[in-house]
């Protein structure tokens, strides 16, 4: 049920989301076929397309052909709301703000309306689950009652959304302006442009830049200078007038990273999603991690034999279960927040470094040969449900051994090459062919 | 002026404060003689007195005889209020809660009263200075408007206050139960007891323990077991019945460390004291740092030529000044928060380690010989107004050189001793006398 009934579906932020395995796994677990429904509304992205100069380099997300999925935030919201309101015991309230929570009675004070026309309602819940975002009121109310460790960090980078329309081909058909099965990136070290495909053949572009740069680019001329210098191939695709309109009309978003510990208060409430762990968007894991929270929470409740039936005795049982939940989930949330922050650097810069690319190639190549020996970090994060903290732990171990192996191999190769160099012309030809084959591996 | 006029002076938390140079410097700068007034109401503490077994070890705070000053929080509040209300343009409101701030107009909404009898008043200020403590509402309101980095960490240790009455001597006179010119510590690694003197010849004791231990010690028997095992000399001084009464009546306090950055919002508001940087109490710097904030803020405002006269043009000027303030003050606040956290470890444990004590002795000894070469960290923090961040920087440099010198000296001594050992009996006597003189230095 929806209150008010005639509530028009609201558009949220228009930024695109990248749905990957953790999110899909949670959707699958609902047994409503939600994974399939949402995949149908999304566009698969198999690789990053890195734009450098007038070149485009495709960098596959996985050597096994796995892909992530671009999905429009508003469309996703609608699909989830449609699914939720089919349940008789679910009531969806719009335009209701949480004001405060009395945790002694587990009663929420909720307000609706504005100005002189504010109505206050009180609502009891056995368990209050706060999924109210990075600026969570539930979290704020919990923090007044308990010793919660909390950290929020804003990065210096802001963002502005731009839109890229379809190209109209000779038959008058709308076509994607760029390869649609890619997440496009224009990495420029301290700033970057990205573009994600939509099913309607448009791209949603996001310009990430230090706020300082936003503050400096205040005229159409300066904006066109920036794009002519750094993103020349994007200008005809976006269109100059649309670019200027979007840049000067759309708001500048800021990016916050939030960590909290624990995620629960006694057996009374728990925060999930951004309310517990907002992250910068550079690993495409914010939504996936939030959905996974729900799957993990359900697993923990099941393990403790907690059913939705209200009993007075459940408060103690709930406390045990939620303590378990925080004990596993806090460290995973911290891990993915850190990874997302690290990927900010990787997306802006490292994707253009040969050392980085060579290493990725080697990692992927070993993974292909021995899939259980080395699993690339991106694969563990995006294409598996291995807990984030375990993924990082494994990554560190792999890196150690990879460095040993590469070090040893490097040393052996160097010794061999030196030996060969010191001998005859015949051997120089061998060296040449060795270098050539190595080059082929990396190409 | 006080509102309400007949407001009885309220007692705050009864925990004692240690006033040292930074606090005194700020009080001196008021030109009201406040430093002298408050020193008169305090008890000088020249050293730590470490209680181990049935021994007491006095560890001077300074080789130059400098001391810190124990002052009762409620008494200090009274003296400061008395001084403030002498100014005609100062109005002190009691029982008024800040509800929200409209930063567009710099208008605060303040509430007074309770239940059905709440009155709301609005108040404009050119500059809103939030000195409203670790759980600052001003800070919360600022965070809704700006990108403030923020961190709060609770340590696992809680505290409970106990009181130690005076001893009555043979003449019927009240006497301090312990040496009054010391801060007494019973360090027990994961927990500790401390005692600070009051002018009325009582001591205020604080028991710091992990919350887990508080949760376990739930009976009089367990409490007496704890004290008999770890603080036997304190039992007769506090008195068994008073100990039991205080432990089971007084609340358990929790300890929070807060960092924020920046400390200001445009030219509109600034937070100082615990509102900007709450710290754990183990360096005795919380109040001193807060007072220093005010002195530094005044210096910055003076440097920018800002006077209390309201002009429309001051908002931009204020913004520049407050940016300057945050730029210097944030790193100093972070530095002392970190030091306070580190001192938690030092007070509970290190003060009983011979390595720690030997090092302190050497540091103090070099400082005495060459006061400008090496200054002990405690001296820089408590007996100077060198910015905290600079104090830490200098400390790191000193440590590096001290390690080099001690390492070299150690090596030379070892070489010399080995050489001597390899030669005759005569030389063994020399070694003996060398060891004896070294021992004397450390004693």
PDB file of C-alpha atoms in Angstrom, chain B residues 10-283:
ATOM      1  CA  UNK B  10      25.113  25.016  39.164  1.00  0.00           C
ATOM      2  CA  UNK B  11      27.692  22.381  39.845  1.00  0.00           C
ATOM      3  CA  UNK B  12      29.009  20.764  36.691  1.00  0.00           C
ATOM      4  CA  UNK B  13      30.735  17.438  36.512  1.00  0.00           C
ATOM      5  CA  UNK B  14      32.848  17.157  39.626  1.00  0.00           C
ATOM      6  CA  UNK B  15      35.954  15.824  37.843  1.00  0.00           C
ATOM      7  CA  UNK B  16      39.088  17.880  38.550  1.00  0.00           C
ATOM      8  CA  UNK B  17      40.968  19.774  35.899  1.00  0.00           C
ATOM      9  CA  UNK B  18      44.710  20.344  35.568  1.00  0.00           C
ATOM     10  CA  UNK B  19      45.479  23.930  34.631  1.00  0.00           C
ATOM     11  CA  UNK B  20      48.843  24.452  32.956  1.00  0.00           C
ATOM     12  CA  UNK B  21      50.674  27.079  30.890  1.00  0.00           C
ATOM     13  CA  UNK B  22      48.382  27.255  27.841  1.00  0.00           C
ATOM     14  CA  UNK B  23      45.311  27.800  29.987  1.00  0.00           C
ATOM     15  CA  UNK B  24      47.150  30.286  32.198  1.00  0.00           C
ATOM     16  CA  UNK B  25      48.432  32.187  29.177  1.00  0.00           C
ATOM     17  CA  UNK B  26      44.894  32.644  27.845  1.00  0.00           C
ATOM     18  CA  UNK B  27      43.618  33.718  31.280  1.00  0.00           C
ATOM     19  CA  UNK B  28      46.498  36.196  31.550  1.00  0.00           C
ATOM     20  CA  UNK B  29      45.596  37.627  28.128  1.00  0.00           C
ATOM     21  CA  UNK B  30      42.152  38.660  29.412  1.00  0.00           C
ATOM     22  CA  UNK B  31      43.872  41.369  31.521  1.00  0.00           C
ATOM     23  CA  UNK B  32      41.430  40.652  34.340  1.00  0.00           C
ATOM     24  CA  UNK B  33      43.960  38.955  36.596  1.00  0.00           C
ATOM     25  CA  UNK B  34      42.025  35.736  36.075  1.00  0.00           C
ATOM     26  CA  UNK B  35      45.186  33.636  36.098  1.00  0.00           C
ATOM     27  CA  UNK B  36      45.996  34.741  39.624  1.00  0.00           C
ATOM     28  CA  UNK B  37      42.415  34.423  40.841  1.00  0.00           C
ATOM     29  CA  UNK B  38      42.170  30.869  39.614  1.00  0.00           C
ATOM     30  CA  UNK B  39      45.644  29.832  40.755  1.00  0.00           C
ATOM     31  CA  UNK B  40      44.615  30.936  44.238  1.00  0.00           C
ATOM     32  CA  UNK B  41      41.774  28.409  44.121  1.00  0.00           C
ATOM     33  CA  UNK B  42      43.980  25.562  42.939  1.00  0.00           C
ATOM     34  CA  UNK B  43      46.516  23.117  44.360  1.00  0.00           C
ATOM     35  CA  UNK B  44      49.941  22.900  42.674  1.00  0.00           C
ATOM     36  CA  UNK B  45      51.023  19.420  41.602  1.00  0.00           C
ATOM     37  CA  UNK B  46      54.782  19.090  41.012  1.00  0.00           C
ATOM     38  CA  UNK B  47      54.944  15.444  40.167  1.00  0.00           C
ATOM     39  CA  UNK B  48      53.181  12.194  39.530  1.00  0.00           C
ATOM     40  CA  UNK B  49      53.177   9.848  42.494  1.00  0.00           C
ATOM     41  CA  UNK B  50      53.148   6.314  41.146  1.00  0.00           C
ATOM     42  CA  UNK B  51      51.788   3.704  43.558  1.00  0.00           C
ATOM     43  CA  UNK B  52      53.228   0.240  42.908  1.00  0.00           C
ATOM     44  CA  UNK B  53      52.890  -2.425  45.575  1.00  0.00           C
ATOM     45  CA  UNK B  54      53.477  -0.614  48.874  1.00  0.00           C
ATOM     46  CA  UNK B  55      55.948   1.785  47.257  1.00  0.00           C
ATOM     47  CA  UNK B  56      55.333   5.335  46.083  1.00  0.00           C
ATOM     48  CA  UNK B  57      57.592   6.812  43.395  1.00  0.00           C
ATOM     49  CA  UNK B  58      57.606  10.549  42.787  1.00  0.00           C
ATOM     50  CA  UNK B  59      58.188  11.461  39.112  1.00  0.00           C
ATOM     51  CA  UNK B  60      58.635  15.216  38.656  1.00  0.00           C
ATOM     52  CA  UNK B  61      56.762  16.822  35.761  1.00  0.00           C
ATOM     53  CA  UNK B  62      59.720  19.049  35.022  1.00  0.00           C
ATOM     54  CA  UNK B  63      63.410  19.206  35.823  1.00  0.00           C
ATOM     55  CA  UNK B  64      62.982  22.990  36.187  1.00  0.00           C
ATOM     56  CA  UNK B  65      60.463  22.700  39.015  1.00  0.00           C
ATOM     57  CA  UNK B  66      57.440  23.725  36.912  1.00  0.00           C
ATOM     58  CA  UNK B  67      54.096  22.395  38.102  1.00  0.00           C
ATOM     59  CA  UNK B  68      50.508  21.919  36.950  1.00  0.00           C
ATOM     60  CA  UNK B  69      47.498  23.014  39.035  1.00  0.00           C
ATOM     61  CA  UNK B  70      44.546  20.951  40.216  1.00  0.00           C
ATOM     62  CA  UNK B  71      41.351  22.995  40.102  1.00  0.00           C
ATOM     63  CA  UNK B  72      37.765  22.025  40.834  1.00  0.00           C
ATOM     64  CA  UNK B  73      35.548  22.310  37.770  1.00  0.00           C
ATOM     65  CA  UNK B  74      32.576  23.882  39.554  1.00  0.00           C
ATOM     66  CA  UNK B  75      34.763  26.424  41.340  1.00  0.00           C
ATOM     67  CA  UNK B  76      36.441  27.350  38.063  1.00  0.00           C
ATOM     68  CA  UNK B  77      33.027  27.782  36.387  1.00  0.00           C
ATOM     69  CA  UNK B  78      31.950  30.144  39.146  1.00  0.00           C
ATOM     70  CA  UNK B  79      35.091  32.267  38.917  1.00  0.00           C
ATOM     71  CA  UNK B  80      34.795  32.577  35.140  1.00  0.00           C
ATOM     72  CA  UNK B  81      31.086  33.472  35.328  1.00  0.00           C
ATOM     73  CA  UNK B  82      31.805  36.092  37.996  1.00  0.00           C
ATOM     74  CA  UNK B  83      34.388  37.675  35.700  1.00  0.00           C
ATOM     75  CA  UNK B  84      32.182  37.556  32.605  1.00  0.00           C
ATOM     76  CA  UNK B  85      29.115  39.141  34.113  1.00  0.00           C
ATOM     77  CA  UNK B  86      31.058  42.229  35.132  1.00  0.00           C
ATOM     78  CA  UNK B  87      30.908  43.297  31.465  1.00  0.00           C
ATOM     79  CA  UNK B  88      27.825  45.334  30.606  1.00  0.00           C
ATOM     80  CA  UNK B  89      27.482  43.881  27.126  1.00  0.00           C
ATOM     81  CA  UNK B  90      27.516  40.273  28.348  1.00  0.00           C
ATOM     82  CA  UNK B  91      24.267  38.463  29.110  1.00  0.00           C
ATOM     83  CA  UNK B  92      24.471  34.952  30.494  1.00  0.00           C
ATOM     84  CA  UNK B  93      21.426  32.771  29.846  1.00  0.00           C
ATOM     85  CA  UNK B  94      20.890  29.588  31.844  1.00  0.00           C
ATOM     86  CA  UNK B  95      18.569  26.724  30.909  1.00  0.00           C
ATOM     87  CA  UNK B  96      18.477  27.760  27.253  1.00  0.00           C
ATOM     88  CA  UNK B  97      19.032  25.099  24.595  1.00  0.00           C
ATOM     89  CA  UNK B  98      20.190  25.842  21.072  1.00  0.00           C
ATOM     90  CA  UNK B  99      17.662  24.231  18.751  1.00  0.00           C
ATOM     91  CA  UNK B 100      18.780  25.270  15.270  1.00  0.00           C
ATOM     92  CA  UNK B 101      20.756  27.906  13.400  1.00  0.00           C
ATOM     93  CA  UNK B 102      19.641  29.593  10.197  1.00  0.00           C
ATOM     94  CA  UNK B 103      23.043  30.372   8.731  1.00  0.00           C
ATOM     95  CA  UNK B 104      21.557  32.459   5.906  1.00  0.00           C
ATOM     96  CA  UNK B 105      20.634  35.062   8.498  1.00  0.00           C
ATOM     97  CA  UNK B 106      22.942  33.883  11.296  1.00  0.00           C
ATOM     98  CA  UNK B 107      19.912  33.565  13.565  1.00  0.00           C
ATOM     99  CA  UNK B 108      19.820  30.970  16.335  1.00  0.00           C
ATOM    100  CA  UNK B 109      16.572  29.407  17.502  1.00  0.00           C
ATOM    101  CA  UNK B 110      16.837  28.842  21.229  1.00  0.00           C
ATOM    102  CA  UNK B 111      14.382  27.067  23.488  1.00  0.00           C
ATOM    103  CA  UNK B 112      13.778  27.351  27.193  1.00  0.00           C
ATOM    104  CA  UNK B 113      11.388  25.612  29.544  1.00  0.00           C
ATOM    105  CA  UNK B 114      10.070  22.062  29.306  1.00  0.00           C
ATOM    106  CA  UNK B 115       6.940  20.074  28.484  1.00  0.00           C
ATOM    107  CA  UNK B 116       3.976  22.329  27.569  1.00  0.00           C
ATOM    108  CA  UNK B 117       5.850  25.384  28.742  1.00  0.00           C
ATOM    109  CA  UNK B 118       8.493  25.756  26.032  1.00  0.00           C
ATOM    110  CA  UNK B 119       9.380  29.273  24.897  1.00  0.00           C
ATOM    111  CA  UNK B 120      11.250  29.808  21.664  1.00  0.00           C
ATOM    112  CA  UNK B 121      13.456  32.852  21.135  1.00  0.00           C
ATOM    113  CA  UNK B 122      15.441  33.865  18.086  1.00  0.00           C
ATOM    114  CA  UNK B 123      18.785  35.543  18.394  1.00  0.00           C
ATOM    115  CA  UNK B 124      21.034  37.101  15.746  1.00  0.00           C
ATOM    116  CA  UNK B 125      24.829  37.194  16.047  1.00  0.00           C
ATOM    117  CA  UNK B 126      27.512  38.619  13.753  1.00  0.00           C
ATOM    118  CA  UNK B 127      29.656  35.629  14.593  1.00  0.00           C
ATOM    119  CA  UNK B 128      28.335  32.521  16.295  1.00  0.00           C
ATOM    120  CA  UNK B 129      30.993  30.913  18.501  1.00  0.00           C
ATOM    121  CA  UNK B 130      29.990  27.382  19.472  1.00  0.00           C
ATOM    122  CA  UNK B 131      31.611  26.344  22.751  1.00  0.00           C
ATOM    123  CA  UNK B 132      28.936  23.759  23.469  1.00  0.00           C
ATOM    124  CA  UNK B 133      31.003  20.673  24.168  1.00  0.00           C
ATOM    125  CA  UNK B 134      31.747  17.284  22.634  1.00  0.00           C
ATOM    126  CA  UNK B 135      28.125  16.788  21.567  1.00  0.00           C
ATOM    127  CA  UNK B 136      27.943  20.325  20.139  1.00  0.00           C
ATOM    128  CA  UNK B 137      24.665  21.342  18.535  1.00  0.00           C
ATOM    129  CA  UNK B 138      26.428  24.222  16.776  1.00  0.00           C
ATOM    130  CA  UNK B 139      28.715  21.698  15.106  1.00  0.00           C
ATOM    131  CA  UNK B 140      25.745  19.528  14.151  1.00  0.00           C
ATOM    132  CA  UNK B 141      24.030  22.512  12.553  1.00  0.00           C
ATOM    133  CA  UNK B 142      27.216  23.524  10.720  1.00  0.00           C
ATOM    134  CA  UNK B 143      27.611  19.972   9.384  1.00  0.00           C
ATOM    135  CA  UNK B 144      24.255  20.256   7.648  1.00  0.00           C
ATOM    136  CA  UNK B 145      25.538  23.231   5.657  1.00  0.00           C
ATOM    137  CA  UNK B 146      29.132  22.433   4.815  1.00  0.00           C
ATOM    138  CA  UNK B 147      31.584  19.669   4.008  1.00  0.00           C
ATOM    139  CA  UNK B 148      33.041  19.076   7.455  1.00  0.00           C
ATOM    140  CA  UNK B 149      35.305  16.095   8.037  1.00  0.00           C
ATOM    141  CA  UNK B 150      34.429  14.599  11.375  1.00  0.00           C
ATOM    142  CA  UNK B 151      35.541  11.681  13.524  1.00  0.00           C
ATOM    143  CA  UNK B 152      34.439  10.445  16.916  1.00  0.00           C
ATOM    144  CA  UNK B 153      35.961   7.494  18.707  1.00  0.00           C
ATOM    145  CA  UNK B 154      34.914   6.064  22.043  1.00  0.00           C
ATOM    146  CA  UNK B 155      37.594   4.215  23.962  1.00  0.00           C
ATOM    147  CA  UNK B 156      36.666   0.980  25.710  1.00  0.00           C
ATOM    148  CA  UNK B 157      37.569   2.521  29.044  1.00  0.00           C
ATOM    149  CA  UNK B 158      34.930   4.082  31.254  1.00  0.00           C
ATOM    150  CA  UNK B 159      35.342   5.930  34.518  1.00  0.00           C
ATOM    151  CA  UNK B 160      33.725   6.237  37.903  1.00  0.00           C
ATOM    152  CA  UNK B 161      34.428   8.927  40.465  1.00  0.00           C
ATOM    153  CA  UNK B 162      35.306   8.175  44.081  1.00  0.00           C
ATOM    154  CA  UNK B 163      36.091  10.631  46.876  1.00  0.00           C
ATOM    155  CA  UNK B 164      38.840  10.546  49.476  1.00  0.00           C
ATOM    156  CA  UNK B 165      38.110  12.517  52.691  1.00  0.00           C
ATOM    157  CA  UNK B 166      40.780  14.340  54.711  1.00  0.00           C
ATOM    158  CA  UNK B 167      42.454  12.558  57.623  1.00  0.00           C
ATOM    159  CA  UNK B 168      41.860  14.145  61.015  1.00  0.00           C
ATOM    160  CA  UNK B 169      45.147  14.505  62.897  1.00  0.00           C
ATOM    161  CA  UNK B 170      45.773  14.426  66.623  1.00  0.00           C
ATOM    162  CA  UNK B 171      45.002  18.127  66.931  1.00  0.00           C
ATOM    163  CA  UNK B 172      41.628  17.537  65.247  1.00  0.00           C
ATOM    164  CA  UNK B 173      42.866  19.250  62.088  1.00  0.00           C
ATOM    165  CA  UNK B 174      41.889  18.035  58.609  1.00  0.00           C
ATOM    166  CA  UNK B 175      44.956  16.879  56.667  1.00  0.00           C
ATOM    167  CA  UNK B 176      45.410  15.546  53.124  1.00  0.00           C
ATOM    168  CA  UNK B 177      45.332  11.747  53.126  1.00  0.00           C
ATOM    169  CA  UNK B 178      48.156  11.669  50.557  1.00  0.00           C
ATOM    170  CA  UNK B 179      50.941  14.049  49.596  1.00  0.00           C
ATOM    171  CA  UNK B 180      48.901  16.991  48.175  1.00  0.00           C
ATOM    172  CA  UNK B 181      51.447  18.261  45.691  1.00  0.00           C
ATOM    173  CA  UNK B 182      51.182  15.179  43.527  1.00  0.00           C
ATOM    174  CA  UNK B 183      48.861  13.677  40.964  1.00  0.00           C
ATOM    175  CA  UNK B 184      48.585  10.149  42.364  1.00  0.00           C
ATOM    176  CA  UNK B 185      48.410   7.204  39.959  1.00  0.00           C
ATOM    177  CA  UNK B 186      47.923   3.509  40.562  1.00  0.00           C
ATOM    178  CA  UNK B 187      48.754   2.170  37.077  1.00  0.00           C
ATOM    179  CA  UNK B 188      47.601  -1.411  36.464  1.00  0.00           C
ATOM    180  CA  UNK B 189      48.041  -1.725  32.666  1.00  0.00           C
ATOM    181  CA  UNK B 190      44.438  -2.107  31.470  1.00  0.00           C
ATOM    182  CA  UNK B 191      42.979  -0.041  34.295  1.00  0.00           C
ATOM    183  CA  UNK B 192      44.112   2.562  36.813  1.00  0.00           C
ATOM    184  CA  UNK B 193      43.123   4.730  39.727  1.00  0.00           C
ATOM    185  CA  UNK B 194      44.124   8.388  39.977  1.00  0.00           C
ATOM    186  CA  UNK B 195      43.683  11.000  42.707  1.00  0.00           C
ATOM    187  CA  UNK B 196      43.861  14.811  42.450  1.00  0.00           C
ATOM    188  CA  UNK B 197      43.989  17.158  45.463  1.00  0.00           C
ATOM    189  CA  UNK B 198      41.331  19.772  46.285  1.00  0.00           C
ATOM    190  CA  UNK B 199      41.889  22.939  48.355  1.00  0.00           C
ATOM    191  CA  UNK B 200      39.508  21.529  51.044  1.00  0.00           C
ATOM    192  CA  UNK B 201      42.094  18.768  51.651  1.00  0.00           C
ATOM    193  CA  UNK B 202      40.021  16.053  50.023  1.00  0.00           C
ATOM    194  CA  UNK B 203      41.127  14.119  46.966  1.00  0.00           C
ATOM    195  CA  UNK B 204      38.948  13.407  43.963  1.00  0.00           C
ATOM    196  CA  UNK B 205      39.725   9.884  42.780  1.00  0.00           C
ATOM    197  CA  UNK B 206      38.819   8.466  39.374  1.00  0.00           C
ATOM    198  CA  UNK B 207      38.767   4.775  38.579  1.00  0.00           C
ATOM    199  CA  UNK B 208      39.411   4.156  34.846  1.00  0.00           C
ATOM    200  CA  UNK B 209      38.511   0.626  33.727  1.00  0.00           C
ATOM    201  CA  UNK B 210      37.281  -1.179  30.599  1.00  0.00           C
ATOM    202  CA  UNK B 211      33.474  -1.211  30.554  1.00  0.00           C
ATOM    203  CA  UNK B 212      33.738  -4.991  30.561  1.00  0.00           C
ATOM    204  CA  UNK B 213      35.284  -4.856  34.025  1.00  0.00           C
ATOM    205  CA  UNK B 214      32.614  -2.454  35.267  1.00  0.00           C
ATOM    206  CA  UNK B 215      30.031  -4.938  33.973  1.00  0.00           C
ATOM    207  CA  UNK B 216      31.697  -7.752  35.904  1.00  0.00           C
ATOM    208  CA  UNK B 217      32.169  -5.978  39.224  1.00  0.00           C
ATOM    209  CA  UNK B 218      28.570  -5.957  40.345  1.00  0.00           C
ATOM    210  CA  UNK B 219      28.777  -6.910  44.021  1.00  0.00           C
ATOM    211  CA  UNK B 220      30.419  -5.347  47.072  1.00  0.00           C
ATOM    212  CA  UNK B 221      32.515  -8.476  47.419  1.00  0.00           C
ATOM    213  CA  UNK B 222      33.911  -8.232  43.888  1.00  0.00           C
ATOM    214  CA  UNK B 223      34.648  -4.535  44.369  1.00  0.00           C
ATOM    215  CA  UNK B 224      36.553  -5.171  47.587  1.00  0.00           C
ATOM    216  CA  UNK B 225      38.414  -8.034  45.893  1.00  0.00           C
ATOM    217  CA  UNK B 226      39.532  -5.665  43.154  1.00  0.00           C
ATOM    218  CA  UNK B 227      40.730  -3.034  45.613  1.00  0.00           C
ATOM    219  CA  UNK B 228      42.362  -5.524  47.973  1.00  0.00           C
ATOM    220  CA  UNK B 229      44.309  -7.015  45.074  1.00  0.00           C
ATOM    221  CA  UNK B 230      45.222  -3.870  43.155  1.00  0.00           C
ATOM    222  CA  UNK B 231      44.744  -0.769  45.306  1.00  0.00           C
ATOM    223  CA  UNK B 232      45.138  -2.006  48.914  1.00  0.00           C
ATOM    224  CA  UNK B 233      46.661   1.277  50.156  1.00  0.00           C
ATOM    225  CA  UNK B 234      43.668   3.231  48.864  1.00  0.00           C
ATOM    226  CA  UNK B 235      41.066   1.300  50.882  1.00  0.00           C
ATOM    227  CA  UNK B 236      41.771   2.811  54.328  1.00  0.00           C
ATOM    228  CA  UNK B 237      42.184   6.277  52.787  1.00  0.00           C
ATOM    229  CA  UNK B 238      38.848   6.243  50.943  1.00  0.00           C
ATOM    230  CA  UNK B 239      37.136   4.097  53.529  1.00  0.00           C
ATOM    231  CA  UNK B 240      35.330   0.888  52.686  1.00  0.00           C
ATOM    232  CA  UNK B 241      31.752   2.126  53.106  1.00  0.00           C
ATOM    233  CA  UNK B 242      32.398   5.327  51.142  1.00  0.00           C
ATOM    234  CA  UNK B 243      34.128   3.318  48.402  1.00  0.00           C
ATOM    235  CA  UNK B 244      31.137   0.992  48.079  1.00  0.00           C
ATOM    236  CA  UNK B 245      28.684   3.904  48.172  1.00  0.00           C
ATOM    237  CA  UNK B 246      30.518   5.932  45.517  1.00  0.00           C
ATOM    238  CA  UNK B 247      31.160   2.987  43.191  1.00  0.00           C
ATOM    239  CA  UNK B 248      27.553   1.831  43.178  1.00  0.00           C
ATOM    240  CA  UNK B 249      25.959   5.320  43.207  1.00  0.00           C
ATOM    241  CA  UNK B 250      28.072   7.401  40.863  1.00  0.00           C
ATOM    242  CA  UNK B 251      27.446   7.135  37.131  1.00  0.00           C
ATOM    243  CA  UNK B 252      29.935   5.531  34.715  1.00  0.00           C
ATOM    244  CA  UNK B 253      31.358   8.113  32.366  1.00  0.00           C
ATOM    245  CA  UNK B 254      32.417   7.323  28.824  1.00  0.00           C
ATOM    246  CA  UNK B 255      35.360   8.897  27.034  1.00  0.00           C
ATOM    247  CA  UNK B 256      35.083  10.277  23.534  1.00  0.00           C
ATOM    248  CA  UNK B 257      37.717  11.691  21.194  1.00  0.00           C
ATOM    249  CA  UNK B 258      36.420  14.107  18.541  1.00  0.00           C
ATOM    250  CA  UNK B 259      38.175  15.631  15.541  1.00  0.00           C
ATOM    251  CA  UNK B 260      36.617  18.042  13.067  1.00  0.00           C
ATOM    252  CA  UNK B 261      37.903  20.007  10.094  1.00  0.00           C
ATOM    253  CA  UNK B 262      37.540  22.858   9.387  1.00  0.00           C
ATOM    254  CA  UNK B 263      36.410  24.517  12.624  1.00  0.00           C
ATOM    255  CA  UNK B 264      34.497  27.306  10.893  1.00  0.00           C
ATOM    256  CA  UNK B 265      31.661  27.941   8.458  1.00  0.00           C
ATOM    257  CA  UNK B 266      32.307  30.869   6.100  1.00  0.00           C
ATOM    258  CA  UNK B 267      32.438  34.110   8.080  1.00  0.00           C
ATOM    259  CA  UNK B 268      29.429  32.966  10.096  1.00  0.00           C
ATOM    260  CA  UNK B 269      30.435  30.637  12.871  1.00  0.00           C
ATOM    261  CA  UNK B 270      33.312  28.856  14.524  1.00  0.00           C
ATOM    262  CA  UNK B 271      33.507  26.040  17.064  1.00  0.00           C
ATOM    263  CA  UNK B 272      36.033  26.000  19.893  1.00  0.00           C
ATOM    264  CA  UNK B 273      36.935  23.733  22.792  1.00  0.00           C
ATOM    265  CA  UNK B 274      35.404  20.262  22.999  1.00  0.00           C
ATOM    266  CA  UNK B 275      32.913  21.228  20.284  1.00  0.00           C
ATOM    267  CA  UNK B 276      35.830  21.254  17.828  1.00  0.00           C
ATOM    268  CA  UNK B 277      38.176  18.711  19.434  1.00  0.00           C
ATOM    269  CA  UNK B 278      37.146  16.656  22.421  1.00  0.00           C
ATOM    270  CA  UNK B 279      39.974  14.537  23.744  1.00  0.00           C
ATOM    271  CA  UNK B 280      40.442  11.756  26.270  1.00  0.00           C
ATOM    272  CA  UNK B 281      41.562  13.318  29.576  1.00  0.00           C
ATOM    273  CA  UNK B 282      44.973  11.663  29.882  1.00  0.00           C
ATOM    274  CA  UNK B 283      47.201  14.616  29.022  1.00  0.00           C
TER     275      UNK B 283
END
